[in-house]
PDB file of C-alpha atoms in Angstrom:
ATOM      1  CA  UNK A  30      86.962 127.287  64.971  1.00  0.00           C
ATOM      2  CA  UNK A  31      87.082 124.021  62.955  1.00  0.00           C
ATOM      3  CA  UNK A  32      90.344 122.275  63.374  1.00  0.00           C
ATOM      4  CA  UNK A  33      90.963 119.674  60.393  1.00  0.00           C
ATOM      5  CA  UNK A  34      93.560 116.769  59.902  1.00  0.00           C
ATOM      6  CA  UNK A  35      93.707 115.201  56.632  1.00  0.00           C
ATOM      7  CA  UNK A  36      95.899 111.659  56.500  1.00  0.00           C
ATOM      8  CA  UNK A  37      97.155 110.397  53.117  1.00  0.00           C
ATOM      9  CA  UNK A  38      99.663 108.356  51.738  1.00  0.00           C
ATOM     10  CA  UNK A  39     102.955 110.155  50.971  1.00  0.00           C
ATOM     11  CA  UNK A  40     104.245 110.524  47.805  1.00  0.00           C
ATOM     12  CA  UNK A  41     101.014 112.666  45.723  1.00  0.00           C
ATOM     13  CA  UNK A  42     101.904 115.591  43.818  1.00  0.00           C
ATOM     14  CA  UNK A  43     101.452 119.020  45.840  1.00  0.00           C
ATOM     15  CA  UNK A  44      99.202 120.262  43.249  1.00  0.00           C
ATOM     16  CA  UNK A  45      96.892 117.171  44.806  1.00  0.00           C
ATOM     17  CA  UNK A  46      97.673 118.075  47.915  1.00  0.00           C
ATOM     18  CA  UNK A  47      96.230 121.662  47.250  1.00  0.00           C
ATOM     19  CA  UNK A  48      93.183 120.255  45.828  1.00  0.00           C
ATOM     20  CA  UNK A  49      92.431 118.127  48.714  1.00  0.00           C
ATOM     21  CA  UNK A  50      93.070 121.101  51.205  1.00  0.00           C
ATOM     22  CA  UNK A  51      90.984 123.321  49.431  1.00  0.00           C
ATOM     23  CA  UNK A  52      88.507 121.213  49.001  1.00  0.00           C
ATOM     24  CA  UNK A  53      88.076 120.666  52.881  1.00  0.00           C
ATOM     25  CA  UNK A  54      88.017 124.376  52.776  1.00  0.00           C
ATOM     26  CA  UNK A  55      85.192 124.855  50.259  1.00  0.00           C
ATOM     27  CA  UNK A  56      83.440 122.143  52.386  1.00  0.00           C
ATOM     28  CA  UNK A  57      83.426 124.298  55.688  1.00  0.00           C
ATOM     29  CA  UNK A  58      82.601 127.848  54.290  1.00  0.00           C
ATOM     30  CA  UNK A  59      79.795 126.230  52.521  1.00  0.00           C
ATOM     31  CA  UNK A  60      78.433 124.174  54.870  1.00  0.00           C
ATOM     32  CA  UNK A  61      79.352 125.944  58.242  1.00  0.00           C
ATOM     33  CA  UNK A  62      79.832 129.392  57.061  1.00  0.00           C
ATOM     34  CA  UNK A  63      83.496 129.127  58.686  1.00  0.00           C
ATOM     35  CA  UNK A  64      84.885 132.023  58.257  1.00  0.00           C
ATOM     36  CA  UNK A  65      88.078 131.455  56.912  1.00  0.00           C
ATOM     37  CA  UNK A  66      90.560 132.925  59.387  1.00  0.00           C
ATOM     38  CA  UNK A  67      88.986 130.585  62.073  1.00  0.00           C
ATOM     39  CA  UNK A  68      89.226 127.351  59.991  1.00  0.00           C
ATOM     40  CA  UNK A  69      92.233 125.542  61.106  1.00  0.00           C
ATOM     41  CA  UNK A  70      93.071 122.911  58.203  1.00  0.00           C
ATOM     42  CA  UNK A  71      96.685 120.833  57.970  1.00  0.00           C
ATOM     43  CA  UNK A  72      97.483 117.916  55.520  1.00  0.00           C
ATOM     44  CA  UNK A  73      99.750 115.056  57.226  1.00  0.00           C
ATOM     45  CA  UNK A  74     101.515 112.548  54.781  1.00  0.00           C
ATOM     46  CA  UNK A  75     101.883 109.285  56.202  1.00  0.00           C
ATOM     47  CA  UNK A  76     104.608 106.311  54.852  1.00  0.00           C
ATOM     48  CA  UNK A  77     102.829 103.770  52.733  1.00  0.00           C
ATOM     49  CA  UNK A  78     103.757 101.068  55.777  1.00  0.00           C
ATOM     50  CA  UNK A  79     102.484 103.005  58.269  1.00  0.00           C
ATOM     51  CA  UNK A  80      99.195 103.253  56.790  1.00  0.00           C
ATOM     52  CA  UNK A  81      97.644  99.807  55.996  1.00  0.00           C
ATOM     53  CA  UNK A  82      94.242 100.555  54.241  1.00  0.00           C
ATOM     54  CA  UNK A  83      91.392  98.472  55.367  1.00  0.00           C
ATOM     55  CA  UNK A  84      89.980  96.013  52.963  1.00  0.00           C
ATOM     56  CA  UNK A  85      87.842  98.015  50.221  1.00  0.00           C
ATOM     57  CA  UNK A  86      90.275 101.097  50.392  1.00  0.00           C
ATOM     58  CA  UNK A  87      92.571 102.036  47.678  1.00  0.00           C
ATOM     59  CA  UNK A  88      96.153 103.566  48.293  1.00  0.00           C
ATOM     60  CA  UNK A  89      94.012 106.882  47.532  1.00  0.00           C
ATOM     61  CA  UNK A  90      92.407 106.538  50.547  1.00  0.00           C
ATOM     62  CA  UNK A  91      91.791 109.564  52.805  1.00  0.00           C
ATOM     63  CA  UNK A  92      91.523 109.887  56.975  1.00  0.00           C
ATOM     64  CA  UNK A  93      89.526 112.962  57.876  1.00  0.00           C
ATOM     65  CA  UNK A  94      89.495 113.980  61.735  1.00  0.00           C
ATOM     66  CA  UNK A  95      87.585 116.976  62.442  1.00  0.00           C
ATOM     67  CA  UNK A  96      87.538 118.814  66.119  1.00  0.00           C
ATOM     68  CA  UNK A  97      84.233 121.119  65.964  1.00  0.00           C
ATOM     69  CA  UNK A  98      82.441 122.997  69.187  1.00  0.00           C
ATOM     70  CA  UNK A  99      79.485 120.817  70.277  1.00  0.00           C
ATOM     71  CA  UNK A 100      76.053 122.159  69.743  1.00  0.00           C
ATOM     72  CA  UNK A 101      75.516 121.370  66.153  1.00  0.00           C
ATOM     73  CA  UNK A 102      72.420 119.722  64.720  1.00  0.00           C
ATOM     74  CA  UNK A 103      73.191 115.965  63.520  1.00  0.00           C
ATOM     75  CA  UNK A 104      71.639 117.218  60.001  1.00  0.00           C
ATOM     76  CA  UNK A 105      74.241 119.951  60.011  1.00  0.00           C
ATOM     77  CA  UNK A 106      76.954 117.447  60.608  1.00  0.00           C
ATOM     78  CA  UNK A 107      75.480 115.191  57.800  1.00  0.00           C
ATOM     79  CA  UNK A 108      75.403 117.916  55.446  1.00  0.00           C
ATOM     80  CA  UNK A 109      79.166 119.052  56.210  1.00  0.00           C
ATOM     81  CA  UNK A 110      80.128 115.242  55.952  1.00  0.00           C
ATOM     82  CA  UNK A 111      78.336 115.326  52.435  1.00  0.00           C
ATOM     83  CA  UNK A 112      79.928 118.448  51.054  1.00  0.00           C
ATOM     84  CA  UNK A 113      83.078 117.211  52.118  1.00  0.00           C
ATOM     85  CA  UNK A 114      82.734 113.657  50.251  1.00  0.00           C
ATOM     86  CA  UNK A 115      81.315 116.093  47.321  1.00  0.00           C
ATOM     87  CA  UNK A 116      84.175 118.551  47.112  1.00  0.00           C
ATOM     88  CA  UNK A 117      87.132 115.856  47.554  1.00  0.00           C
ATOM     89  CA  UNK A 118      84.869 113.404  44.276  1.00  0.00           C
ATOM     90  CA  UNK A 119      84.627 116.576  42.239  1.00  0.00           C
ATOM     91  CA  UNK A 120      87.644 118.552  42.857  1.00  0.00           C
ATOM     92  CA  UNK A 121      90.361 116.064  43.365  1.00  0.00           C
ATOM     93  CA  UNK A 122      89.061 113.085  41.927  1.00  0.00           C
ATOM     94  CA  UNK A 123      88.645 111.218  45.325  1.00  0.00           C
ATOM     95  CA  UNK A 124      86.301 107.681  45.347  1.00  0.00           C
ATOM     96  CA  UNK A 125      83.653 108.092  47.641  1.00  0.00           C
ATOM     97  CA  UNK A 126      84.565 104.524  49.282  1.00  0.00           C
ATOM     98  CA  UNK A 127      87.964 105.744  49.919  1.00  0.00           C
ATOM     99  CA  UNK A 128      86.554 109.228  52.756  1.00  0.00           C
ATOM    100  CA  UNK A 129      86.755 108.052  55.772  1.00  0.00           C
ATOM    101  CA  UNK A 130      85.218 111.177  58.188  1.00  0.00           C
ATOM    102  CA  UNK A 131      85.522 111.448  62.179  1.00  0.00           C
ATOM    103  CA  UNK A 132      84.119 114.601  64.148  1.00  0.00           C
ATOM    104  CA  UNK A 133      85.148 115.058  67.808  1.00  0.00           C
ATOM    105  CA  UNK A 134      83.176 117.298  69.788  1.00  0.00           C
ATOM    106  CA  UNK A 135      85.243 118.613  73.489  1.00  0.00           C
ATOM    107  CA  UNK A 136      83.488 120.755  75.447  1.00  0.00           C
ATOM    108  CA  UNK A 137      83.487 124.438  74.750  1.00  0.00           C
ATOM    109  CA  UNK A 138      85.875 125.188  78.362  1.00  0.00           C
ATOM    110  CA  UNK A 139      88.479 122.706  76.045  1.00  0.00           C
ATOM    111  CA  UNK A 140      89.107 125.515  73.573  1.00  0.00           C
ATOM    112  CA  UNK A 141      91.531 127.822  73.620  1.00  0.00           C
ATOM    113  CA  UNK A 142      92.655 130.546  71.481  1.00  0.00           C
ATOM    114  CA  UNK A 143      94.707 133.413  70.976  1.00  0.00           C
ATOM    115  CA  UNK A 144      97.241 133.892  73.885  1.00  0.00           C
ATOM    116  CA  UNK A 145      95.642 130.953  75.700  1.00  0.00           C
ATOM    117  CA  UNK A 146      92.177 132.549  76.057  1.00  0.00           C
ATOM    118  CA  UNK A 147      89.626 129.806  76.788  1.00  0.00           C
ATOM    119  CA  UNK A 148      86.700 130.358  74.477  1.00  0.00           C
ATOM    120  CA  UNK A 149      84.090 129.630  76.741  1.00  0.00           C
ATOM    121  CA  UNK A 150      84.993 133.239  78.172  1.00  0.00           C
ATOM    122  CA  UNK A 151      85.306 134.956  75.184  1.00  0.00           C
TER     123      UNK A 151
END
């Protein structure tokens, strides 16, 4: 159950915002064989002063946080980072240099779903 926050800049076109969404998505299934009702994935628009870029970012610049269950291989993870740099250059026209990619991994008892059920029991 990947959960997924993408940060941007406000003011893109929601057709972009689609693109970058379903890119993510494309990324996961691909990658992770997510299954799609158990990939979690929301876009947040932040105001161009409260989002300074680092040096060497561009105003297209995009914050990826992903929450994933621990256990996966770190060659897993790389690939998943890949395919999500690949799918955001080729779909919506992302630079590279602008992906910025964090995975958090809390422990499985940290999960909860449906009705409060923690996954660990499920």
């Amino acid at each position: 159950m990947p959960l997924v926050k993408i940060e941007i800049r406000s003011g893109k076109p929601v057709a972009y915002l689609q693109l970058l969404i379903e890119s993510l998505r494309e990324a996961f299934v691909d990658t992770l064989q997510t299954p799609e009702a158990a990939l979690w994935i929301r876009l947040c628009e932040r105001k161009v002063e409260n989002f300074p870029m680092p040096p060497g970012r561009s105003g297209d610049a995009v914050l990826i946080e992903v929450s994933l269950m621990p256990g996966r291989e770190p060659a897993t993870k790389e690939g998943l980072f890949r395919a999500i740099v690949e799918h955001l250059v080729c779909d919506a026209g992302v630079r590279p240099d602008d992906v910025c990619i964090v995975l958090y991994e809390p422990p499985i008892e940290n999960w909860a779903e449906h009705g409060g059920a923690v996954m660990a029991s499920r």
